[in-house]
Amino acid sequence: MLLSVDHVTHYRYDRPVRGVVQSHRLMPSRFDGQKVLDWSVTMTGGTMGSAFRDGAGDWVQGWTVAGPVDEIEVRVKGLVQTTDLAGILRGHREVVPPEAYLRDTDATAPDAALTELGQLIAAADSPLSGCHALSEAISAAIAYTPGTTRVQTTAAQALAQGQGVCQDHAQALIAAARVGGIPARYVSGYLQSGQDGMDHEAAHAWAELFVAGIGWIGFDPANECCPDARYIRLGSGLDAQDAAPIRGISRGSGAEILSVTVAVQTQEQ
Amino acid sequence: MTPCFNEMFQDNAVRPPYAGLQGWSADMPADIRLAKQAEAEALFRRIGITFAVYGEGGDPDRLIPFDMFPRVFTANEWAKLERGIKQRARALNAFLVDVYGRGEIVRAGRIPGKLVYQNDAYEKSVCGFIPPKGVYSHIVGIDIVRTGPGEFYVLEDNCRTPSGVSYMLESREMMMRMFPDLFRENRIEPIDSYPDKLRRTLASVAPAKCDRDPTVVILTPGHFNSAYYEHSFLADLMGVELVEGQDLFVDGAFVYMRTTEGPKRVDVIYRRLDDAFIDPLCFRPDSMLGVPGLMDVYRSGGVSICSAPGAGVADDKAVYTYVPEMIRFYLGEEPILKNVPTWKCGDASDLKYVAENLGDLVVKEVHGSGGYGMLVGPKSTKQQIEEFRALIMADPGNYIAQPTLALSTTPTFVEEGIAPRHVDLRPYCLVGERIELVPGGLTRVALREGSLVVNSSQGGGVKDTWVLAE
């Protein structure tokens, strides 16, 4: 599938700030399921740092903007050819050992309910079917309801309230999978979700679970499926914060007003 | 408990290294001694050297007692210690490069992957990155105790930012000022080259992108930090800037320091700040102490950070038990310095031994520090032992056990005169292009009679440490 992306993040400060520093993971991952045909990231007034590929295989690019500045726009535009690999991250080069993804973070610390869900792994015939069972259980336990959770909501909190968005589904699945001894990580990316354009889903997140003998496999409990040709993968981390495509900070006392638009569309072949 | 080794007196005779101190201490009248001790304390207080040794907590402005009776090693004793310390520093660095690279030692089954990769100190953001010269830990502080004439044991390794070296330097300074004759009569190896050596070590790991004389800075959390005195002391002696996070900033591919003459590029940062705080874009987002964007510059080769982020995984208490294995695996050598025998309660056979001998052992929590979650068998009541037994049985993997060692003693000035007190030693090994250390280190002394605890928070003091020339 040929997908075009236009992703604009706009920052406005009510008082000019003295400077901005950001770290981006906004480049599509290199693996057999996606091929970048065209891609650009721009930042108004920004100076690029030296980019590098990190141990997880993500392309990291630092940016700085010298102030005073009251408005910044980060724009990602590009074209990617994708292939459905049934969620399998084939041909992805990385050096972080899978075991490093068994560690909890504050956002993915398991409580009793997550620990109980984690038992689904051991109860299944194979680790792979255990992962599928767990992903289905998370889909059933957390109803997709935008506006009910916040960026800081933890996996345990989202599961307890039974509502959330893709971030909550992904973090809950990660937390429960780790209880079951399955290395698990948070993945951020884009999703093409129909002509009606559900914009809030276009900037998307899902989970990857590591199954020995197969490797990393994507699971998207928010959409009850494994990532296919509609998905573009950007980067991964131990939780949402660790995998964020943009991490940044501004120097100054100006309050930030953020607006984000994302359009992911299929193109004529 | 077995009688402990007295470093000065053996079989009623003075051991050779202390011969030069016999007359000095015996002839010193009590009033002179008290006057000298008061003078030393006043000097320490005046220069403001008040701080706690790494990880001890307590009042940051407390003055650590200084004992004037030096601790002495012969050239031979030191030669062996030096080889052992350098060997250990090499192996620890080889381990760090390996576990952030291919992880051969884990693949070979010589250390469990869980212990390394699920360790809180394992930093996956630096996987695949090899720091300049392949060095992660540039200042390795190795805590050593002695139990006999030739018996030395390593208690723990400190691979992050071991502190206390300013006490080593100031103790010598103090002794030379108060007792110049001692330094004429005895051939004592100098240690005053430490700041130069440290500076050279730091400059030697400047990134490849640095094409001029490297600019080195010390990054401190600030004056409220318990080791702030040491940070400013070292910056002063090395002739480098002492900076806080807000004095540095990232612009494009490099890190700069604000100066009165405008921004100046920084090549090497000796940080006295924990990993979690050095860059809010990579670690704790709420940290105000670090430099935003620093880790991106570091990982793209624009600046060096000493010690390298992630170095802490090598000095974990559970990883410690595998250091002899690292020496064999990476260097193909037998360890020169011994580890304290350690039983891992996670192993069934070790657990059985520990359970049967709890009354004689020291049991520690694997990730605990500062003496919390610890049982000292010989000093505990039956009830305390049984309560601790229940804790161990509930989570054996979380505990290790060691024998209670009979730490050596050296003569120490106490109220009644001179008496033996237990000591340990922390040498500071510098690792850059070369591996080197100045002769000696910081000797800590347990001033309370019978106490084995040298921590300053529990009545510990410091001494000057001598290594005699051949």
XYZ file of C-alpha atoms in Angstrom:
739
model
C 0.000 0.000 0.000
C 1.263 3.486 -0.808
C 0.687 5.854 2.132
C 1.221 9.585 2.301
C 1.771 11.326 5.615
C 1.333 14.970 6.511
C 1.898 15.546 10.206
C 2.094 19.060 11.615
C 2.870 19.875 15.242
C 2.429 23.513 16.066
C 3.697 25.126 19.256
C 2.712 28.613 20.256
C 4.015 30.319 23.392
C 2.000 33.071 25.043
C 5.298 34.800 25.840
C 8.441 34.295 23.717
C 10.746 31.532 25.001
C 14.545 31.752 25.077
C 15.051 28.547 23.143
C 13.734 25.079 22.326
C 15.477 21.710 22.284
C 13.830 18.621 20.823
C 14.726 15.001 20.147
C 12.830 13.409 17.249
C 12.095 9.856 16.267
C 10.072 10.781 13.208
C 11.700 8.589 10.565
C 9.895 5.386 9.478
C 11.683 2.250 10.735
C 13.757 0.253 8.281
C 12.292 -3.238 7.931
C 10.794 -5.475 5.260
C 7.281 -4.112 5.793
C 7.976 -0.528 4.793
C 10.040 1.326 2.236
C 10.458 5.092 2.388
C 10.006 6.738 -1.032
C 10.100 10.291 0.150
C 10.406 11.790 3.625
C 11.202 15.139 5.175
C 11.101 16.636 8.644
C 11.371 20.395 9.015
C 11.384 22.648 12.042
C 10.939 26.383 11.656
C 14.101 28.215 12.677
C 15.683 24.949 13.804
C 19.330 23.853 13.715
C 19.811 20.127 13.186
C 22.081 18.099 15.427
C 23.960 15.041 14.166
C 21.443 12.265 13.633
C 22.161 8.630 14.478
C 20.515 5.226 14.588
C 20.174 4.027 18.183
C 20.459 0.507 19.551
C 16.730 -0.106 19.121
C 17.060 0.659 15.404
C 15.345 4.060 15.625
C 16.640 7.087 13.736
C 17.166 9.884 16.270
C 17.514 13.513 15.238
C 18.135 16.352 17.664
C 17.028 19.939 16.958
C 17.609 23.258 18.646
C 15.908 26.585 18.081
C 17.545 29.757 19.365
C 15.132 32.246 20.880
C 13.410 34.479 21.423
C 10.676 32.670 19.585
C 6.917 32.492 20.099
C 5.923 29.990 17.445
C 7.426 26.746 16.135
C 6.170 24.233 13.621
C 7.449 20.698 13.141
C 6.268 19.272 9.851
C 6.649 15.681 8.717
C 5.798 14.915 5.101
C 6.409 11.778 3.152
C 5.476 8.761 1.149
C 5.920 5.154 2.272
C 5.356 1.856 0.464
C 4.048 -0.691 2.981
C 3.571 -4.458 2.930
C 1.390 -6.579 5.226
C 3.675 -8.898 7.224
C 0.963 -9.993 9.681
C 2.540 -7.791 12.339
C 5.972 -9.398 12.191
C 8.888 -6.966 12.357
C 10.988 -8.786 9.761
C 14.386 -7.495 8.688
C 14.683 -4.870 11.444
C 18.242 -4.368 12.687
C 18.642 -3.682 16.401
C 21.090 -4.522 19.174
C 19.074 -4.032 22.371
C 18.591 -7.509 23.860
C 14.870 -8.470 24.078
C 15.318 -9.182 27.811
C 15.833 -5.436 28.362
C 12.128 -5.053 27.556
C 11.040 -7.111 30.560
C 11.611 -4.116 32.833
C 8.691 -2.143 34.257
C 8.330 1.600 34.222
C 6.003 3.712 36.360
C 3.439 3.733 33.548
C 3.546 -0.042 33.059
C 3.903 -1.284 36.654
C 1.522 -4.215 37.062
C -1.201 -4.285 39.719
C -3.294 -7.328 40.712
C -5.599 -7.044 37.690
C -2.723 -6.790 35.195
C -0.918 -9.621 36.945
C -4.005 -11.800 36.586
C -4.258 -10.994 32.862
C -0.590 -11.902 32.517
C -1.479 -15.487 33.501
C -3.116 -15.883 30.063
C 0.375 -16.310 28.593
C 1.210 -19.380 30.655
C -2.306 -20.805 30.254
C -2.104 -20.860 26.433
C -0.799 -23.749 24.269
C 2.066 -21.624 22.978
C 3.554 -18.212 23.725
C 2.206 -16.938 20.387
C -1.383 -17.967 21.073
C -0.923 -16.568 24.590
C -0.017 -13.180 23.099
C -3.095 -13.234 20.878
C -5.318 -14.224 23.795
C -3.855 -11.442 25.915
C -4.305 -8.809 23.197
C -7.948 -9.857 22.774
C -8.463 -9.706 26.524
C -7.062 -6.151 26.642
C -9.337 -5.098 23.748
C -12.312 -6.451 25.683
C -11.256 -4.934 29.013
C -10.616 -1.362 27.788
C -13.302 0.234 25.620
C -12.016 2.734 23.053
C -13.273 6.017 24.515
C -11.338 9.180 23.639
C -11.153 11.832 26.307
C -11.344 9.521 29.318
C -7.608 9.225 29.960
C -4.610 11.547 29.939
C -1.014 11.215 28.760
C 0.021 10.376 32.339
C -2.599 7.631 32.857
C -0.889 4.372 33.806
C -1.707 0.919 32.466
C -3.220 -0.092 35.808
C -5.424 3.024 35.964
C -6.699 2.551 32.404
C -7.546 -1.081 33.035
C -9.320 -0.212 36.281
C -11.549 2.360 34.604
C -12.127 0.148 31.539
C -11.832 3.009 29.085
C -9.043 4.614 27.136
C -7.297 5.229 23.827
C -4.539 3.434 21.915
C -1.859 4.537 24.408
C -3.759 2.872 27.243
C -4.389 -0.332 25.279
C -0.731 -0.570 24.333
C 0.588 0.108 27.844
C -1.841 -2.352 29.436
C -0.859 -5.064 26.958
C 2.840 -4.391 27.581
C 2.430 -4.505 31.350
C 0.485 -7.784 31.328
C 2.784 -9.434 28.763
C 5.860 -8.672 30.912
C 4.141 -10.333 33.878
C 3.843 -13.409 31.662
C 7.579 -13.262 30.894
C 7.146 -11.896 27.373
C 9.439 -8.959 26.467
C 7.131 -6.161 25.377
C 7.465 -2.594 24.104
C 5.473 0.428 23.076
C 5.497 1.424 19.401
C 4.564 4.798 17.989
C 3.632 5.422 14.380
C 0.861 6.303 11.961
C -2.327 4.534 10.898
C -4.401 5.018 7.790
C -7.909 4.494 9.114
C -10.469 4.881 6.353
C -11.644 7.616 4.004
C -13.678 9.286 6.731
C -10.290 10.115 8.282
C -10.461 9.530 12.021
C -7.758 12.034 12.672
C -7.271 11.102 16.315
C -6.203 7.614 15.217
C -3.793 8.710 12.481
C -1.067 9.342 15.062
C -1.221 5.894 16.512
C 0.426 3.549 19.014
C 0.460 -0.164 19.533
C 2.567 -2.851 21.250
C 5.236 -5.283 20.125
C 5.721 -8.579 21.934
C 8.791 -10.771 21.546
C 8.135 -14.426 20.825
C 11.232 -16.648 20.757
C 11.687 -18.276 17.359
C 9.690 -15.568 15.571
C 10.901 -12.245 16.909
C 9.037 -9.010 17.548
C 5.341 -9.076 16.603
C 3.027 -6.094 16.608
C -0.364 -6.234 18.353
C -2.911 -3.430 18.196
C -5.538 -4.065 20.856
C -7.230 -0.740 20.048
C -8.163 -2.091 16.626
C -8.232 -5.792 17.533
C -5.648 -6.736 14.933
C -1.954 -7.026 14.172
C -0.364 -4.134 12.246
C -0.732 -4.539 8.493
C -0.117 -2.392 5.396
C -2.124 0.501 6.878
C 0.504 1.025 9.591
C 3.734 3.034 9.504
C 6.159 2.267 12.319
C 8.357 5.072 13.704
C 10.008 3.980 16.954
C 9.735 2.043 20.197
C 10.335 2.308 23.929
C 9.552 0.832 27.338
C 6.361 2.924 27.540
C 4.628 5.840 25.811
C 7.006 8.444 27.179
C 10.090 6.417 26.243
C 8.767 5.911 22.684
C 7.489 9.433 22.078
C 8.217 10.617 18.492
C 8.928 14.112 19.816
C 10.472 14.881 23.198
C 11.220 18.492 23.811
C 11.643 21.293 26.271
C 11.555 25.059 26.030
C 13.514 27.554 28.106
C 11.400 30.370 29.368
C 8.224 31.084 31.219
C 5.855 31.158 28.235
C 2.955 28.699 28.423
C 2.748 26.325 25.496
C -0.312 25.967 23.274
C -0.021 22.801 21.222
C -1.977 21.793 18.146
C -1.418 18.666 16.095
C -2.869 17.574 12.777
C -2.121 14.274 11.106
C -3.326 13.053 7.744
C -2.443 9.570 6.511
C -3.926 8.693 3.128
C -3.681 5.970 0.520
C -2.247 7.103 -2.789
C -2.955 5.827 -6.285
C -0.355 3.236 -7.248
C 35.483 -14.030 66.065
C 39.062 -14.683 64.951
C 41.576 -12.080 66.147
C 42.112 -9.434 63.532
C 45.310 -8.427 61.832
C 47.056 -5.405 63.345
C 48.923 -3.642 60.541
C 51.537 -2.145 62.893
C 52.185 -4.753 65.536
C 52.642 -8.444 64.958
C 53.896 -10.839 67.650
C 54.834 -7.826 69.806
C 57.122 -6.464 67.095
C 56.642 -3.468 64.855
C 56.046 -4.460 61.227
C 58.664 -2.837 58.938
C 56.391 -0.310 57.160
C 55.474 1.273 60.495
C 59.047 1.425 61.867
C 59.288 5.116 60.985
C 56.186 5.929 63.004
C 57.083 4.060 66.193
C 59.253 6.752 67.728
C 57.125 9.590 66.361
C 53.972 8.408 68.056
C 55.609 7.161 71.266
C 57.492 10.426 71.807
C 54.580 12.768 71.126
C 53.415 14.328 74.397
C 49.679 14.272 74.990
C 49.340 18.068 74.970
C 51.149 18.376 71.633
C 48.927 15.660 70.193
C 45.758 17.401 71.313
C 47.008 20.720 69.982
C 47.835 19.169 66.599
C 44.477 17.448 66.439
C 42.709 20.739 67.151
C 44.833 22.454 64.504
C 43.888 19.838 61.910
C 40.221 20.180 62.697
C 40.363 23.958 62.471
C 42.106 23.746 59.091
C 39.539 21.335 57.691
C 36.750 23.527 58.978
C 38.318 26.685 57.524
C 38.756 25.315 54.013
C 35.223 24.006 54.224
C 35.906 20.372 53.509
C 32.711 18.960 54.906
C 30.818 16.317 53.044
C 29.524 12.779 53.134
C 31.202 9.997 51.205
C 29.116 8.661 48.311
C 25.756 7.195 49.178
C 26.046 7.626 52.917
C 23.534 10.400 53.363
C 23.454 12.259 56.657
C 24.225 15.890 57.382
C 26.016 17.286 54.329
C 27.840 19.892 56.375
C 29.220 17.467 58.900
C 32.957 17.499 59.389
C 34.495 14.064 58.976
C 37.010 13.383 61.764
C 40.639 13.261 60.659
C 43.017 10.892 62.407
C 46.672 11.895 62.316
C 48.135 8.380 62.567
C 48.980 7.406 58.968
C 48.150 4.052 57.432
C 51.180 2.552 55.699
C 51.807 0.081 52.869
C 55.170 -1.219 51.680
C 56.148 -0.897 48.015
C 55.605 -4.632 47.627
C 52.165 -4.648 49.161
C 51.160 -1.756 46.962
C 52.581 -3.329 43.800
C 50.237 -6.269 44.224
C 47.262 -4.070 45.079
C 47.946 -1.849 42.096
C 48.058 -4.760 39.674
C 44.844 -6.150 41.133
C 43.036 -2.818 40.956
C 44.067 -2.156 37.353
C 43.059 -5.671 36.385
C 39.650 -5.165 37.905
C 39.158 -1.753 36.258
C 40.045 -3.269 32.861
C 37.618 -6.156 33.308
C 34.767 -3.908 34.485
C 35.157 -1.702 31.417
C 35.378 -4.690 29.090
C 32.148 -5.969 30.659
C 30.387 -2.655 30.040
C 31.442 -2.479 26.391
C 30.289 -6.081 25.989
C 26.842 -5.837 27.603
C 26.025 -2.726 25.564
C 27.304 -4.499 22.477
C 27.061 -8.170 21.612
C 26.675 -9.456 25.154
C 29.167 -12.303 24.678
C 29.466 -12.980 28.418
C 25.713 -13.556 28.655
C 25.627 -15.671 25.485
C 28.450 -17.780 26.920
C 26.333 -18.406 30.002
C 28.924 -16.902 32.366
C 26.501 -14.370 33.886
C 22.687 -14.528 33.848
C 21.093 -12.159 31.309
C 18.384 -11.291 33.795
C 20.908 -9.820 36.208
C 22.288 -7.519 33.518
C 19.476 -6.630 31.148
C 16.705 -6.280 33.702
C 18.924 -4.324 36.050
C 17.668 -0.810 36.830
C 21.113 0.541 35.995
C 21.154 -1.036 32.516
C 20.621 1.809 30.083
C 19.238 0.566 26.781
C 19.525 4.014 25.206
C 23.298 3.524 24.913
C 23.152 0.029 23.415
C 25.374 -0.197 20.373
C 27.275 2.985 21.276
C 30.953 2.575 22.090
C 32.347 5.568 24.024
C 35.789 6.935 23.032
C 38.631 4.491 23.815
C 35.985 1.947 24.831
C 35.839 3.350 28.371
C 32.610 3.576 30.350
C 34.019 3.983 33.837
C 36.835 6.524 33.897
C 37.244 6.710 37.663
C 36.846 3.335 39.334
C 36.733 3.449 43.120
C 37.386 -0.006 44.536
C 36.690 -0.592 48.229
C 39.247 -2.973 49.728
C 39.622 -4.518 53.172
C 42.529 -6.435 54.620
C 42.426 -9.493 56.858
C 46.061 -10.592 56.988
C 49.612 -9.766 55.865
C 48.867 -10.713 52.272
C 45.086 -11.056 52.442
C 43.044 -8.409 50.661
C 39.387 -8.558 49.661
C 37.340 -6.292 47.421
C 34.125 -5.269 49.182
C 32.570 -3.400 46.284
C 33.281 -1.552 43.069
C 32.152 2.013 42.344
C 31.992 2.618 38.610
C 29.818 5.752 38.487
C 31.216 8.774 40.303
C 33.039 7.596 43.437
C 33.729 10.464 45.801
C 36.201 11.016 48.612
C 39.352 11.680 46.606
C 39.494 15.245 47.954
C 39.865 13.721 51.430
C 42.778 11.668 50.176
C 44.510 14.808 48.873
C 43.634 17.032 51.824
C 44.721 14.451 54.388
C 48.173 14.356 52.801
C 48.314 18.136 52.603
C 47.412 18.335 56.270
C 50.050 15.824 57.351
C 52.783 17.533 55.338
C 51.902 20.864 56.883
C 51.747 19.599 60.464
C 54.545 17.013 60.421
C 57.065 18.013 57.731
C 59.785 15.980 59.467
C 57.913 12.755 58.869
C 58.119 13.368 55.140
C 61.871 13.969 55.328
C 62.513 10.879 57.429
C 60.314 8.484 55.451
C 60.317 7.906 51.699
C 56.657 8.359 50.950
C 55.318 8.138 47.395
C 53.692 11.465 46.429
C 50.044 11.621 45.401
C 49.839 15.251 44.331
C 49.847 14.294 40.636
C 46.252 13.031 40.955
C 44.537 16.175 39.566
C 46.917 16.224 36.560
C 46.362 12.551 35.929
C 42.599 12.979 36.204
C 42.678 15.861 33.760
C 44.836 13.886 31.331
C 42.511 10.907 31.609
C 39.443 13.030 30.873
C 41.134 14.831 27.964
C 42.217 11.476 26.491
C 38.603 10.403 25.968
C 37.544 13.526 24.045
C 35.325 12.601 21.084
C 36.827 12.103 17.624
C 35.096 15.310 16.478
C 37.289 17.325 18.851
C 40.251 18.531 16.797
C 41.914 20.817 19.347
C 42.956 20.842 22.999
C 39.807 19.406 24.620
C 37.712 21.621 26.870
C 36.894 19.678 30.027
C 34.274 20.709 32.607
C 32.918 19.273 35.845
C 29.121 19.162 35.955
C 27.784 19.428 39.511
C 24.195 19.224 40.765
C 24.952 22.390 42.755
C 26.091 23.665 46.120
C 23.408 21.792 48.054
C 24.954 18.494 46.980
C 26.893 16.749 49.752
C 30.024 16.431 47.602
C 29.969 19.988 46.229
C 33.181 20.821 48.030
C 34.920 18.015 46.193
C 33.530 19.132 42.823
C 34.866 22.659 43.232
C 38.129 21.401 44.753
C 38.851 19.141 41.766
C 37.824 21.784 39.219
C 40.206 24.196 40.910
C 43.148 21.783 40.997
C 42.602 20.689 37.386
C 42.106 24.241 36.150
C 38.760 23.492 34.530
C 35.346 25.119 34.846
C 32.841 23.922 37.418
C 29.386 24.165 35.819
C 25.757 23.420 36.614
C 23.243 22.198 34.049
C 21.990 25.711 33.344
C 25.520 26.830 32.381
C 25.533 24.379 29.469
C 23.317 24.250 26.399
C 22.990 22.268 23.208
C 23.138 24.034 19.860
C 22.933 21.795 16.813
C 25.463 18.970 17.106
C 27.473 20.255 20.092
C 27.314 21.311 23.734
C 28.408 24.807 24.745
C 29.185 26.542 28.000
C 28.095 30.101 28.638
C 31.102 32.298 29.372
C 31.648 36.029 29.644
C 33.349 35.871 26.223
C 30.404 34.070 24.624
C 29.619 30.390 24.089
C 32.519 27.940 24.312
C 32.285 24.382 22.979
C 32.692 21.656 25.594
C 34.299 18.332 24.698
C 34.395 16.310 27.910
C 31.934 16.473 30.799
C 33.010 14.924 34.095
C 29.544 14.712 35.580
C 28.912 14.274 39.280
C 25.216 13.756 38.575
C 23.284 10.484 38.297
C 22.192 9.154 34.896
C 18.530 9.840 35.651
C 19.154 13.593 35.883
C 21.533 14.399 33.037
C 19.031 14.939 30.208
C 15.273 15.441 30.615
C 14.744 14.511 26.945
C 16.186 11.038 27.521
C 15.716 10.302 31.216
C 13.606 11.899 33.948
C 11.593 14.622 32.193
C 11.250 16.564 35.447
C 15.003 16.951 35.989
C 16.100 20.571 36.225
C 19.744 19.665 36.890
C 20.743 18.331 33.514
C 21.236 19.581 29.972
C 18.316 19.055 27.532
C 19.498 17.296 24.377
C 22.837 16.202 25.906
C 22.270 12.494 25.224
C 21.631 13.091 21.498
C 24.919 15.004 21.232
C 26.685 12.298 23.236
C 25.346 9.421 21.165
C 26.240 11.163 17.913
C 29.829 11.682 19.094
C 29.741 15.418 19.837
C 30.748 15.262 23.495
C 32.080 12.706 26.011
C 30.402 12.026 29.347
C 32.453 10.600 32.241
C 31.434 8.176 33.604
C 29.480 7.089 30.557
C 25.711 6.749 31.065
C 24.921 3.118 31.845
C 28.209 2.421 33.705
C 26.305 1.643 36.904
C 25.302 -1.822 35.768
C 28.851 -2.996 36.511
C 28.837 -2.043 40.206
C 25.566 -3.624 41.266
C 25.854 -5.890 44.358
C 24.611 -8.962 42.498
C 26.820 -8.269 39.472
C 29.778 -7.903 41.900
C 29.801 -11.637 42.525
C 30.628 -12.164 38.843
C 33.632 -9.812 38.630
C 36.167 -12.677 39.049
C 34.343 -14.385 36.188
C 34.661 -11.201 34.079
C 38.426 -11.134 34.708
C 38.761 -14.722 33.482
C 36.391 -14.205 30.543
C 37.755 -10.947 29.124
C 41.389 -10.986 30.225
C 42.104 -14.704 30.445
C 43.745 -14.063 33.837
C 43.125 -15.205 37.386
C 41.891 -12.433 39.700
C 44.740 -10.892 41.708
C 42.367 -9.440 44.318
C 39.760 -11.705 45.840
C 36.065 -11.064 46.155
C 34.526 -11.595 49.562
C 33.002 -15.091 49.330
C 29.348 -14.510 48.562
C 26.392 -16.840 48.724
C 23.514 -16.050 46.408
C 20.309 -16.973 48.175
C 18.678 -17.445 44.763
C 20.760 -20.667 44.394
C 19.214 -23.615 46.227
C 22.516 -24.960 47.611
C 23.726 -21.492 48.652
C 20.381 -20.838 50.332
C 20.711 -24.057 52.331
C 24.139 -22.971 53.606
C 22.910 -19.476 54.425
C 19.880 -20.814 56.304
C 22.101 -23.080 58.414
C 24.664 -20.386 59.218
C 22.604 -17.197 59.515
C 24.120 -16.408 62.924
C 27.623 -16.066 61.441
C 26.835 -14.208 58.225
C 26.107 -10.741 56.952
C 23.020 -10.810 54.708
C 22.322 -7.926 52.340
C 19.564 -6.981 49.970
C 20.837 -7.134 46.393
C 19.754 -3.616 45.490
C 19.797 -2.124 48.973
C 22.286 0.467 50.141
C 23.211 2.507 53.175
C 22.843 -0.421 55.554
C 19.099 -0.846 55.096
C 17.643 -4.338 54.664
C 20.735 -5.887 56.209
C 21.374 -8.557 58.854
C 24.665 -8.774 60.745
C 24.335 -12.278 62.174
C 26.892 -12.136 65.025
C 25.406 -8.852 66.285
C 21.740 -9.859 66.084
C 19.345 -11.449 68.554
C 17.726 -14.820 67.917
C 14.442 -13.080 67.204
C 15.993 -10.665 64.685
C 17.626 -13.594 62.923
C 14.340 -15.503 62.700
C 12.492 -12.449 61.393
C 15.126 -11.977 58.730
C 15.008 -15.677 57.865
C 11.337 -15.252 56.941
C 12.199 -12.317 54.664
C 14.898 -14.298 52.867
C 12.649 -17.338 52.404
C 9.897 -15.158 50.916
C 12.200 -13.796 48.204
C 15.572 -15.591 48.185
C 16.731 -14.017 44.898
C 16.760 -10.619 46.555
C 19.492 -11.523 49.078
C 23.182 -12.311 49.188
C 25.201 -13.414 52.218
C 28.848 -12.943 53.149
C 31.029 -13.998 56.089
C 31.786 -11.327 58.686
C 35.383 -10.436 57.903
C 37.949 -9.669 60.595
C 39.038 -6.298 59.174
C 42.603 -5.245 59.874
C 43.336 -2.477 62.351
C 45.869 0.337 62.414
C 46.919 2.451 65.391
C 44.649 5.432 65.817
C 44.692 8.403 68.175
C 41.830 8.076 70.627
C 41.061 9.844 73.896
C 43.111 7.427 76.007
C 46.104 7.563 73.683
C 46.733 5.193 70.799
C 44.530 2.167 70.102
C 43.847 -0.169 67.169
C 40.822 0.665 65.010
C 39.429 -1.073 61.929
C 40.158 0.424 58.479
C 39.306 0.008 54.798
C 40.800 1.511 51.634
C 39.359 3.155 48.538
C 41.912 3.693 45.757
C 40.851 5.672 42.693
C 41.827 4.048 39.410
C 41.857 6.314 36.356
C 40.943 4.773 33.014
C 41.435 6.612 29.731
C 44.030 6.120 27.060
C 46.088 4.653 29.921
C 45.154 3.033 33.204
C 46.855 4.617 36.174
C 46.452 5.424 39.826
C 48.377 7.353 42.417
C 49.917 5.242 45.201
C 47.447 4.816 48.028
C 43.883 5.985 48.275
C 41.436 7.040 50.925
C 41.682 5.143 54.215
C 38.514 5.235 56.266
C 38.684 4.285 59.938
C 35.967 3.132 62.321
C 36.699 5.375 65.304
C 34.386 3.545 67.690
C 36.082 0.682 69.533
C 35.253 -2.701 68.003
C 33.170 -1.140 65.236
C 33.591 -2.505 61.723
C 31.592 0.306 60.152
C 33.835 2.904 58.536
C 30.982 5.017 57.140
C 31.259 8.601 58.282
C 27.569 8.572 59.225
C 28.385 5.899 61.819
C 31.442 7.380 63.484
C 33.991 6.872 60.744
C 36.985 9.089 60.054
C 39.803 9.365 57.520
C 43.588 8.961 57.596
C 46.498 9.769 55.349
C 47.571 6.683 53.415
C 51.272 6.112 52.752
C 52.923 3.918 50.198
C 56.647 3.681 50.931
C 59.132 3.889 48.068
C 61.360 0.821 47.437
